[in-house]
C-alpha cells in the first residue's frame, strides 16, 4: 500500500529531509585525496548528533556505517573503512536520517580532482536521469513512467541501468511501498497521487549493468569493475510538479 502523506506529515518530512540533505552536502564537501571513507563516516555521525537526528543506516540489518560510501566500481552499500580516496576517484555517498519520526534519504557522487572525461559524463548523465525521473513524479502519471525516464536517459547516453537495486517509497519507514525500478516500459503500475513520497535513486554503470556483492555481505560492485554513479533525492509527488525534499540548507 502506498501511503499518502497528510500536509502535516509532509511538513515533518520536509524538516527531516532538509537536515538529511544538509548533512550529505557537508560530508560530500570533505571528500578529498587522502581522506578515508571512515573519516567521512565519523563526520556524518557527528553532524547527525548535532542535529539530534538518528542515522537511518547505522545498525540497519547490522550495517556498521552511518553513511554508505561507494568508490569507483562500488555501486552502493559500501561500508566505510580504511579505503583512502585518491585523485581521479568517484565517491558515492548515501545518507539517511530519522528526525521527528520521518526519514530522509539522499545520495550524491563526488568527482575527486581530475577524473576521466567518460566518468564525468557518467556522473552528469546519472544526474540527468534523476532529474528526468523526478519530472515524471506528477499526479496522474503511472509509477513506471519514473522508471522508464531513467532508462531512456541512461541508455541514450550509452550507459547501463543497475537492475538489482531500486528506489522506494519513504516516510515513517525508510523503505515503504512501492519499489521503484530504474528501468522498464512506461505506463504501468499504480497511478501517482499528490502526497506520495518516494526516494528515487538511479544507479548507472559505465559498463555492464550486472553487479556482485563482496564477501563483506554489503559492498555491491559492478561485475566488470568499471565505475558506477548514484544520485538520490527524497521527493513528494505533486499535482503540477514534484517537490524535492532533500535540498540542503546551504547557509547552515
Ligand atoms: Mg534509498
PDB file of C-alpha atoms and ligand atoms in Angstrom:
ATOM      1  CA  UNK A   1       0.000   0.000   0.000  1.00  0.00           C
ATOM      2  CA  UNK A   2       1.371   3.391  -0.939  1.00  0.00           C
ATOM      3  CA  UNK A   3       0.879   5.815   1.959  1.00  0.00           C
ATOM      4  CA  UNK A   4      -0.314   9.289   1.010  1.00  0.00           C
ATOM      5  CA  UNK A   5       1.058  11.816   3.483  1.00  0.00           C
ATOM      6  CA  UNK A   6      -1.130  14.474   5.072  1.00  0.00           C
ATOM      7  CA  UNK A   7       0.003  18.127   4.903  1.00  0.00           C
ATOM      8  CA  UNK A   8       1.270  17.835   8.492  1.00  0.00           C
ATOM      9  CA  UNK A   9       3.223  14.702   7.670  1.00  0.00           C
ATOM     10  CA  UNK A  10       4.690  16.381   4.585  1.00  0.00           C
ATOM     11  CA  UNK A  11       5.752  19.340   6.728  1.00  0.00           C
ATOM     12  CA  UNK A  12       7.575  16.975   9.096  1.00  0.00           C
ATOM     13  CA  UNK A  13       9.190  15.185   6.164  1.00  0.00           C
ATOM     14  CA  UNK A  14      10.434  18.499   4.769  1.00  0.00           C
ATOM     15  CA  UNK A  15      12.283  19.150   8.019  1.00  0.00           C
ATOM     16  CA  UNK A  16      13.811  15.665   8.195  1.00  0.00           C
ATOM     17  CA  UNK A  17      14.769  15.680   4.513  1.00  0.00           C
ATOM     18  CA  UNK A  18      16.398  19.107   4.665  1.00  0.00           C
ATOM     19  CA  UNK A  19      18.533  18.037   7.612  1.00  0.00           C
ATOM     20  CA  UNK A  20      19.479  14.861   5.747  1.00  0.00           C
ATOM     21  CA  UNK A  21      20.491  16.819   2.646  1.00  0.00           C
ATOM     22  CA  UNK A  22      22.441  19.398   4.617  1.00  0.00           C
ATOM     23  CA  UNK A  23      24.498  16.697   6.309  1.00  0.00           C
ATOM     24  CA  UNK A  24      25.150  14.947   2.987  1.00  0.00           C
ATOM     25  CA  UNK A  25      26.221  18.253   1.453  1.00  0.00           C
ATOM     26  CA  UNK A  26      28.709  18.842   4.283  1.00  0.00           C
ATOM     27  CA  UNK A  27      30.090  15.298   4.165  1.00  0.00           C
ATOM     28  CA  UNK A  28      30.449  15.483   0.376  1.00  0.00           C
ATOM     29  CA  UNK A  29      32.443  18.677   0.887  1.00  0.00           C
ATOM     30  CA  UNK A  30      35.024  16.717   2.905  1.00  0.00           C
ATOM     31  CA  UNK A  31      35.758  14.270   0.083  1.00  0.00           C
ATOM     32  CA  UNK A  32      39.374  14.810  -0.970  1.00  0.00           C
ATOM     33  CA  UNK A  33      42.507  12.842  -1.804  1.00  0.00           C
ATOM     34  CA  UNK A  34      43.972  11.222   1.320  1.00  0.00           C
ATOM     35  CA  UNK A  35      40.706  11.141   3.254  1.00  0.00           C
ATOM     36  CA  UNK A  36      39.411   7.683   4.280  1.00  0.00           C
ATOM     37  CA  UNK A  37      35.781   6.679   3.972  1.00  0.00           C
ATOM     38  CA  UNK A  38      35.830   6.051   7.745  1.00  0.00           C
ATOM     39  CA  UNK A  39      36.644   9.736   8.327  1.00  0.00           C
ATOM     40  CA  UNK A  40      33.633  10.728   6.193  1.00  0.00           C
ATOM     41  CA  UNK A  41      31.518   8.322   8.219  1.00  0.00           C
ATOM     42  CA  UNK A  42      32.646   9.796  11.544  1.00  0.00           C
ATOM     43  CA  UNK A  43      31.889  13.305  10.298  1.00  0.00           C
ATOM     44  CA  UNK A  44      28.357  12.272   9.289  1.00  0.00           C
ATOM     45  CA  UNK A  45      27.785  10.712  12.711  1.00  0.00           C
ATOM     46  CA  UNK A  46      28.975  13.893  14.431  1.00  0.00           C
ATOM     47  CA  UNK A  47      26.704  16.123  12.311  1.00  0.00           C
ATOM     48  CA  UNK A  48      23.691  13.869  12.904  1.00  0.00           C
ATOM     49  CA  UNK A  49      24.300  14.012  16.648  1.00  0.00           C
ATOM     50  CA  UNK A  50      24.450  17.815  16.498  1.00  0.00           C
ATOM     51  CA  UNK A  51      21.109  17.854  14.636  1.00  0.00           C
ATOM     52  CA  UNK A  52      19.638  15.430  17.191  1.00  0.00           C
ATOM     53  CA  UNK A  53      18.769  13.038  14.397  1.00  0.00           C
ATOM     54  CA  UNK A  54      19.409   9.309  14.124  1.00  0.00           C
ATOM     55  CA  UNK A  55      21.419   7.849  11.262  1.00  0.00           C
ATOM     56  CA  UNK A  56      18.977   5.574   9.465  1.00  0.00           C
ATOM     57  CA  UNK A  57      21.560   3.157   8.041  1.00  0.00           C
ATOM     58  CA  UNK A  58      23.527   2.590  11.258  1.00  0.00           C
ATOM     59  CA  UNK A  59      22.574  -0.832  12.614  1.00  0.00           C
ATOM     60  CA  UNK A  60      20.165  -1.465   9.738  1.00  0.00           C
ATOM     61  CA  UNK A  61      20.352  -5.268   9.326  1.00  0.00           C
ATOM     62  CA  UNK A  62      23.662  -4.904  11.165  1.00  0.00           C
ATOM     63  CA  UNK A  63      25.221  -2.250   8.878  1.00  0.00           C
ATOM     64  CA  UNK A  64      28.201  -0.702  10.667  1.00  0.00           C
ATOM     65  CA  UNK A  65      28.327   2.684   8.910  1.00  0.00           C
ATOM     66  CA  UNK A  66      26.451   5.960   9.300  1.00  0.00           C
ATOM     67  CA  UNK A  67      26.806   6.527   5.553  1.00  0.00           C
ATOM     68  CA  UNK A  68      27.275   4.202   2.618  1.00  0.00           C
ATOM     69  CA  UNK A  69      30.489   5.153   0.805  1.00  0.00           C
ATOM     70  CA  UNK A  70      30.973   3.528  -2.583  1.00  0.00           C
ATOM     71  CA  UNK A  71      34.157   4.293  -4.527  1.00  0.00           C
ATOM     72  CA  UNK A  72      34.596   3.821  -8.311  1.00  0.00           C
ATOM     73  CA  UNK A  73      33.488   0.239  -9.127  1.00  0.00           C
ATOM     74  CA  UNK A  74      31.451   0.093  -5.912  1.00  0.00           C
ATOM     75  CA  UNK A  75      27.792   0.696  -6.786  1.00  0.00           C
ATOM     76  CA  UNK A  76      26.017   1.012  -3.434  1.00  0.00           C
ATOM     77  CA  UNK A  77      26.195  -0.106   0.218  1.00  0.00           C
ATOM     78  CA  UNK A  78      29.954   0.399   0.510  1.00  0.00           C
ATOM     79  CA  UNK A  79      30.993   0.023   4.153  1.00  0.00           C
ATOM     80  CA  UNK A  80      33.092   2.954   5.414  1.00  0.00           C
ATOM     81  CA  UNK A  81      36.573   1.838   6.386  1.00  0.00           C
ATOM     82  CA  UNK A  82      40.253   2.238   5.593  1.00  0.00           C
ATOM     83  CA  UNK A  83      39.874   2.867   1.859  1.00  0.00           C
ATOM     84  CA  UNK A  84      41.798   6.041   1.048  1.00  0.00           C
ATOM     85  CA  UNK A  85      40.247   8.362  -1.527  1.00  0.00           C
ATOM     86  CA  UNK A  86      42.560   9.254  -4.420  1.00  0.00           C
ATOM     87  CA  UNK A  87      42.688  11.877  -7.123  1.00  0.00           C
ATOM     88  CA  UNK A  88      40.593  10.645 -10.059  1.00  0.00           C
ATOM     89  CA  UNK A  89      38.130   8.641  -7.932  1.00  0.00           C
ATOM     90  CA  UNK A  90      34.364   8.983  -7.954  1.00  0.00           C
ATOM     91  CA  UNK A  91      32.863   8.606  -4.474  1.00  0.00           C
ATOM     92  CA  UNK A  92      29.166   7.929  -3.912  1.00  0.00           C
ATOM     93  CA  UNK A  93      27.833   8.860  -0.511  1.00  0.00           C
ATOM     94  CA  UNK A  94      24.357   7.780   0.542  1.00  0.00           C
ATOM     95  CA  UNK A  95      22.884   9.120   3.783  1.00  0.00           C
ATOM     96  CA  UNK A  96      19.618   8.587   5.627  1.00  0.00           C
ATOM     97  CA  UNK A  97      18.470  10.453   8.728  1.00  0.00           C
ATOM     98  CA  UNK A  98      15.485   9.931  11.002  1.00  0.00           C
ATOM     99  CA  UNK A  99      14.173  13.137  12.570  1.00  0.00           C
ATOM    100  CA  UNK A 100      10.776  13.855  14.097  1.00  0.00           C
ATOM    101  CA  UNK A 101       9.563  10.390  13.190  1.00  0.00           C
ATOM    102  CA  UNK A 102      10.299  10.665   9.463  1.00  0.00           C
ATOM    103  CA  UNK A 103      13.186   9.558   7.274  1.00  0.00           C
ATOM    104  CA  UNK A 104      15.132  11.474   4.636  1.00  0.00           C
ATOM    105  CA  UNK A 105      17.302   9.575   2.160  1.00  0.00           C
ATOM    106  CA  UNK A 106      19.656  11.159  -0.358  1.00  0.00           C
ATOM    107  CA  UNK A 107      22.841  10.335  -2.253  1.00  0.00           C
ATOM    108  CA  UNK A 108      25.403  12.046  -4.415  1.00  0.00           C
ATOM    109  CA  UNK A 109      28.525  11.046  -6.323  1.00  0.00           C
ATOM    110  CA  UNK A 110      31.556  13.296  -5.983  1.00  0.00           C
ATOM    111  CA  UNK A 111      34.350  13.575  -8.556  1.00  0.00           C
ATOM    112  CA  UNK A 112      37.754  13.809  -6.847  1.00  0.00           C
ATOM    113  CA  UNK A 113      40.134  16.163  -8.640  1.00  0.00           C
ATOM    114  CA  UNK A 114      40.697  15.398 -12.302  1.00  0.00           C
ATOM    115  CA  UNK A 115      38.573  12.470 -13.447  1.00  0.00           C
ATOM    116  CA  UNK A 116      38.389  10.612 -16.743  1.00  0.00           C
ATOM    117  CA  UNK A 117      36.031  12.545 -19.102  1.00  0.00           C
ATOM    118  CA  UNK A 118      33.954   9.408 -19.636  1.00  0.00           C
ATOM    119  CA  UNK A 119      33.472   9.098 -15.871  1.00  0.00           C
ATOM    120  CA  UNK A 120      32.446  12.750 -15.722  1.00  0.00           C
ATOM    121  CA  UNK A 121      29.873  12.032 -18.413  1.00  0.00           C
ATOM    122  CA  UNK A 122      28.599   9.113 -16.324  1.00  0.00           C
ATOM    123  CA  UNK A 123      28.060  11.406 -13.333  1.00  0.00           C
ATOM    124  CA  UNK A 124      26.351  14.084 -15.426  1.00  0.00           C
ATOM    125  CA  UNK A 125      24.085  11.513 -17.082  1.00  0.00           C
ATOM    126  CA  UNK A 126      23.090   9.965 -13.749  1.00  0.00           C
ATOM    127  CA  UNK A 127      22.041  13.411 -12.506  1.00  0.00           C
ATOM    128  CA  UNK A 128      20.064  13.889 -15.721  1.00  0.00           C
ATOM    129  CA  UNK A 129      18.415  10.508 -15.083  1.00  0.00           C
ATOM    130  CA  UNK A 130      17.357  11.639 -11.625  1.00  0.00           C
ATOM    131  CA  UNK A 131      16.011  14.954 -12.932  1.00  0.00           C
ATOM    132  CA  UNK A 132      14.057  13.213 -15.696  1.00  0.00           C
ATOM    133  CA  UNK A 133      12.596  10.740 -13.196  1.00  0.00           C
ATOM    134  CA  UNK A 134      11.574  13.499 -10.780  1.00  0.00           C
ATOM    135  CA  UNK A 135       9.922  15.248 -13.729  1.00  0.00           C
ATOM    136  CA  UNK A 136       7.567  12.280 -14.044  1.00  0.00           C
ATOM    137  CA  UNK A 137       6.600  12.222 -10.345  1.00  0.00           C
ATOM    138  CA  UNK A 138       3.365  14.098 -11.014  1.00  0.00           C
ATOM    139  CA  UNK A 139      -0.223  13.175 -10.146  1.00  0.00           C
ATOM    140  CA  UNK A 140      -1.893  11.184 -12.900  1.00  0.00           C
ATOM    141  CA  UNK A 141       1.288   9.597 -14.240  1.00  0.00           C
ATOM    142  CA  UNK A 142       1.999   5.923 -13.648  1.00  0.00           C
ATOM    143  CA  UNK A 143       4.795   4.647 -11.414  1.00  0.00           C
ATOM    144  CA  UNK A 144       6.741   3.097 -14.279  1.00  0.00           C
ATOM    145  CA  UNK A 145       6.884   6.464 -16.071  1.00  0.00           C
ATOM    146  CA  UNK A 146       9.531   7.314 -13.450  1.00  0.00           C
ATOM    147  CA  UNK A 147      11.406   4.057 -14.122  1.00  0.00           C
ATOM    148  CA  UNK A 148      11.295   4.476 -17.873  1.00  0.00           C
ATOM    149  CA  UNK A 149      12.580   8.060 -17.733  1.00  0.00           C
ATOM    150  CA  UNK A 150      15.788   6.861 -16.048  1.00  0.00           C
ATOM    151  CA  UNK A 151      16.373   4.079 -18.548  1.00  0.00           C
ATOM    152  CA  UNK A 152      15.791   6.273 -21.599  1.00  0.00           C
ATOM    153  CA  UNK A 153      18.316   8.891 -20.452  1.00  0.00           C
ATOM    154  CA  UNK A 154      20.934   6.375 -19.270  1.00  0.00           C
ATOM    155  CA  UNK A 155      20.844   4.086 -22.281  1.00  0.00           C
ATOM    156  CA  UNK A 156      20.529   7.055 -24.646  1.00  0.00           C
ATOM    157  CA  UNK A 157      23.954   8.146 -23.381  1.00  0.00           C
ATOM    158  CA  UNK A 158      25.399   4.643 -23.792  1.00  0.00           C
ATOM    159  CA  UNK A 159      25.381   3.656 -20.117  1.00  0.00           C
ATOM    160  CA  UNK A 160      23.558   0.829 -18.329  1.00  0.00           C
ATOM    161  CA  UNK A 161      20.974   0.761 -15.548  1.00  0.00           C
ATOM    162  CA  UNK A 162      21.528  -1.338 -12.416  1.00  0.00           C
ATOM    163  CA  UNK A 163      18.614  -3.785 -12.050  1.00  0.00           C
ATOM    164  CA  UNK A 164      19.472  -5.372  -8.714  1.00  0.00           C
ATOM    165  CA  UNK A 165      18.636  -2.326  -6.566  1.00  0.00           C
ATOM    166  CA  UNK A 166      15.693   0.055  -6.760  1.00  0.00           C
ATOM    167  CA  UNK A 167      14.222   3.241  -5.342  1.00  0.00           C
ATOM    168  CA  UNK A 168      11.410   3.089  -2.814  1.00  0.00           C
ATOM    169  CA  UNK A 169       8.567   4.753  -1.019  1.00  0.00           C
ATOM    170  CA  UNK A 170       9.701   6.554   2.151  1.00  0.00           C
ATOM    171  CA  UNK A 171       8.055   8.185   5.154  1.00  0.00           C
ATOM    172  CA  UNK A 172       7.938   6.986   8.745  1.00  0.00           C
ATOM    173  CA  UNK A 173       9.878   3.989   7.421  1.00  0.00           C
ATOM    174  CA  UNK A 174      12.983   4.181   5.242  1.00  0.00           C
ATOM    175  CA  UNK A 175      11.533   1.592   2.875  1.00  0.00           C
ATOM    176  CA  UNK A 176       7.827   1.811   2.168  1.00  0.00           C
ATOM    177  CA  UNK A 177       5.828   0.697  -0.849  1.00  0.00           C
ATOM    178  CA  UNK A 178       6.301   0.894  -3.754  1.00  0.00           C
ATOM    179  CA  UNK A 179       9.603  -0.375  -5.125  1.00  0.00           C
ATOM    180  CA  UNK A 180      10.775   1.935  -7.907  1.00  0.00           C
ATOM    181  CA  UNK A 181      12.971   0.212 -10.512  1.00  0.00           C
ATOM    182  CA  UNK A 182      15.114   2.390 -12.766  1.00  0.00           C
ATOM    183  CA  UNK A 183      14.097   0.595 -15.938  1.00  0.00           C
ATOM    184  CA  UNK A 184      11.019  -0.734 -17.696  1.00  0.00           C
ATOM    185  CA  UNK A 185       8.282   0.327 -20.097  1.00  0.00           C
ATOM    186  CA  UNK A 186       6.206   3.447 -19.261  1.00  0.00           C
ATOM    187  CA  UNK A 187       2.506   3.483 -18.405  1.00  0.00           C
ATOM    188  CA  UNK A 188       2.455   0.614 -15.888  1.00  0.00           C
ATOM    189  CA  UNK A 189       1.840   0.317 -12.182  1.00  0.00           C
ATOM    190  CA  UNK A 190      -0.106   2.475  -9.744  1.00  0.00           C
ATOM    191  CA  UNK A 191      -1.390   5.913 -10.734  1.00  0.00           C
ATOM    192  CA  UNK A 192       0.588   8.576  -8.844  1.00  0.00           C
ATOM    193  CA  UNK A 193      -1.190  10.835  -6.373  1.00  0.00           C
ATOM    194  CA  UNK A 194      -0.046  14.063  -4.701  1.00  0.00           C
ATOM    195  CA  UNK A 195       1.348  13.345  -1.245  1.00  0.00           C
ATOM    196  CA  UNK A 196       3.076  10.098  -2.158  1.00  0.00           C
ATOM    197  CA  UNK A 197       6.731  10.347  -1.083  1.00  0.00           C
ATOM    198  CA  UNK A 198       9.491   8.499  -2.876  1.00  0.00           C
ATOM    199  CA  UNK A 199      13.251   8.044  -2.721  1.00  0.00           C
ATOM    200  CA  UNK A 200      14.246   7.988  -6.384  1.00  0.00           C
ATOM    201  CA  UNK A 201      17.780   6.720  -6.886  1.00  0.00           C
ATOM    202  CA  UNK A 202      19.243   5.835 -10.271  1.00  0.00           C
ATOM    203  CA  UNK A 203      22.406   3.709 -10.128  1.00  0.00           C
ATOM    204  CA  UNK A 204      24.074   3.878 -13.542  1.00  0.00           C
ATOM    205  CA  UNK A 205      27.114   1.926 -14.754  1.00  0.00           C
ATOM    206  CA  UNK A 206      29.744   2.785 -17.328  1.00  0.00           C
ATOM    207  CA  UNK A 207      29.888  -0.839 -18.497  1.00  0.00           C
ATOM    208  CA  UNK A 208      27.581  -3.795 -17.891  1.00  0.00           C
ATOM    209  CA  UNK A 209      24.527  -3.457 -15.632  1.00  0.00           C
ATOM    210  CA  UNK A 210      25.304  -6.606 -13.648  1.00  0.00           C
ATOM    211  CA  UNK A 211      26.538  -6.385 -10.075  1.00  0.00           C
ATOM    212  CA  UNK A 212      28.105  -8.616  -7.429  1.00  0.00           C
ATOM    213  CA  UNK A 213      28.128  -8.388  -3.642  1.00  0.00           C
ATOM    214  CA  UNK A 214      31.559  -8.670  -1.991  1.00  0.00           C
ATOM    215  CA  UNK A 215      32.374 -11.093   0.837  1.00  0.00           C
ATOM    216  CA  UNK A 216      31.645  -8.430   3.459  1.00  0.00           C
ATOM    217  CA  UNK A 217      27.988  -9.101   2.630  1.00  0.00           C
ATOM    218  CA  UNK A 218      27.321  -5.434   1.846  1.00  0.00           C
ATOM    219  CA  UNK A 219      29.517  -3.783  -0.754  1.00  0.00           C
ATOM    220  CA  UNK A 220      27.972  -4.066  -4.209  1.00  0.00           C
ATOM    221  CA  UNK A 221      30.406  -3.771  -7.141  1.00  0.00           C
ATOM    222  CA  UNK A 222      29.976  -3.780 -10.900  1.00  0.00           C
ATOM    223  CA  UNK A 223      30.664  -7.182 -12.437  1.00  0.00           C
ATOM    224  CA  UNK A 224      33.195  -5.672 -14.870  1.00  0.00           C
ATOM    225  CA  UNK A 225      34.684  -3.396 -12.167  1.00  0.00           C
ATOM    226  CA  UNK A 226      34.023  -0.299 -14.270  1.00  0.00           C
ATOM    227  CA  UNK A 227      32.697   2.714 -12.338  1.00  0.00           C
ATOM    228  CA  UNK A 228      29.138   3.358 -11.227  1.00  0.00           C
ATOM    229  CA  UNK A 229      27.319   6.547 -10.198  1.00  0.00           C
ATOM    230  CA  UNK A 230      24.410   7.060  -7.789  1.00  0.00           C
ATOM    231  CA  UNK A 231      22.268  10.125  -7.138  1.00  0.00           C
ATOM    232  CA  UNK A 232      19.167  10.132  -4.949  1.00  0.00           C
ATOM    233  CA  UNK A 233      16.503  12.546  -3.764  1.00  0.00           C
ATOM    234  CA  UNK A 234      13.532  12.145  -1.469  1.00  0.00           C
ATOM    235  CA  UNK A 235      10.593  13.782  -3.269  1.00  0.00           C
ATOM    236  CA  UNK A 236       6.867  14.330  -2.857  1.00  0.00           C
ATOM    237  CA  UNK A 237       4.584  13.737  -5.823  1.00  0.00           C
ATOM    238  CA  UNK A 238       2.734  16.981  -6.650  1.00  0.00           C
ATOM    239  CA  UNK A 239      -0.266  17.970  -8.751  1.00  0.00           C
ATOM    240  CA  UNK A 240       1.764  20.101 -11.164  1.00  0.00           C
ATOM    241  CA  UNK A 241       5.298  19.059 -10.317  1.00  0.00           C
ATOM    242  CA  UNK A 242       7.212  17.041  -7.765  1.00  0.00           C
ATOM    243  CA  UNK A 243       8.708  18.732  -4.730  1.00  0.00           C
ATOM    244  CA  UNK A 244      12.315  17.794  -3.987  1.00  0.00           C
ATOM    245  CA  UNK A 245      12.519  17.463  -0.206  1.00  0.00           C
ATOM    246  CA  UNK A 246      16.260  16.753   0.114  1.00  0.00           C
ATOM    247  CA  UNK A 247      17.524  20.228  -0.777  1.00  0.00           C
ATOM    248  CA  UNK A 248      20.368  21.241   1.575  1.00  0.00           C
ATOM    249  CA  UNK A 249      20.327  24.365   3.685  1.00  0.00           C
ATOM    250  CA  UNK A 250      23.449  25.832   2.066  1.00  0.00           C
ATOM    251  CA  UNK A 251      23.738  28.563   4.698  1.00  0.00           C
ATOM    252  CA  UNK A 252      23.904  26.285   7.732  1.00  0.00           C
TER     253      UNK A 252
HETATM  254 MG1  LIG B   1      17.303   4.939  -0.811  1.00  0.00          MG
END
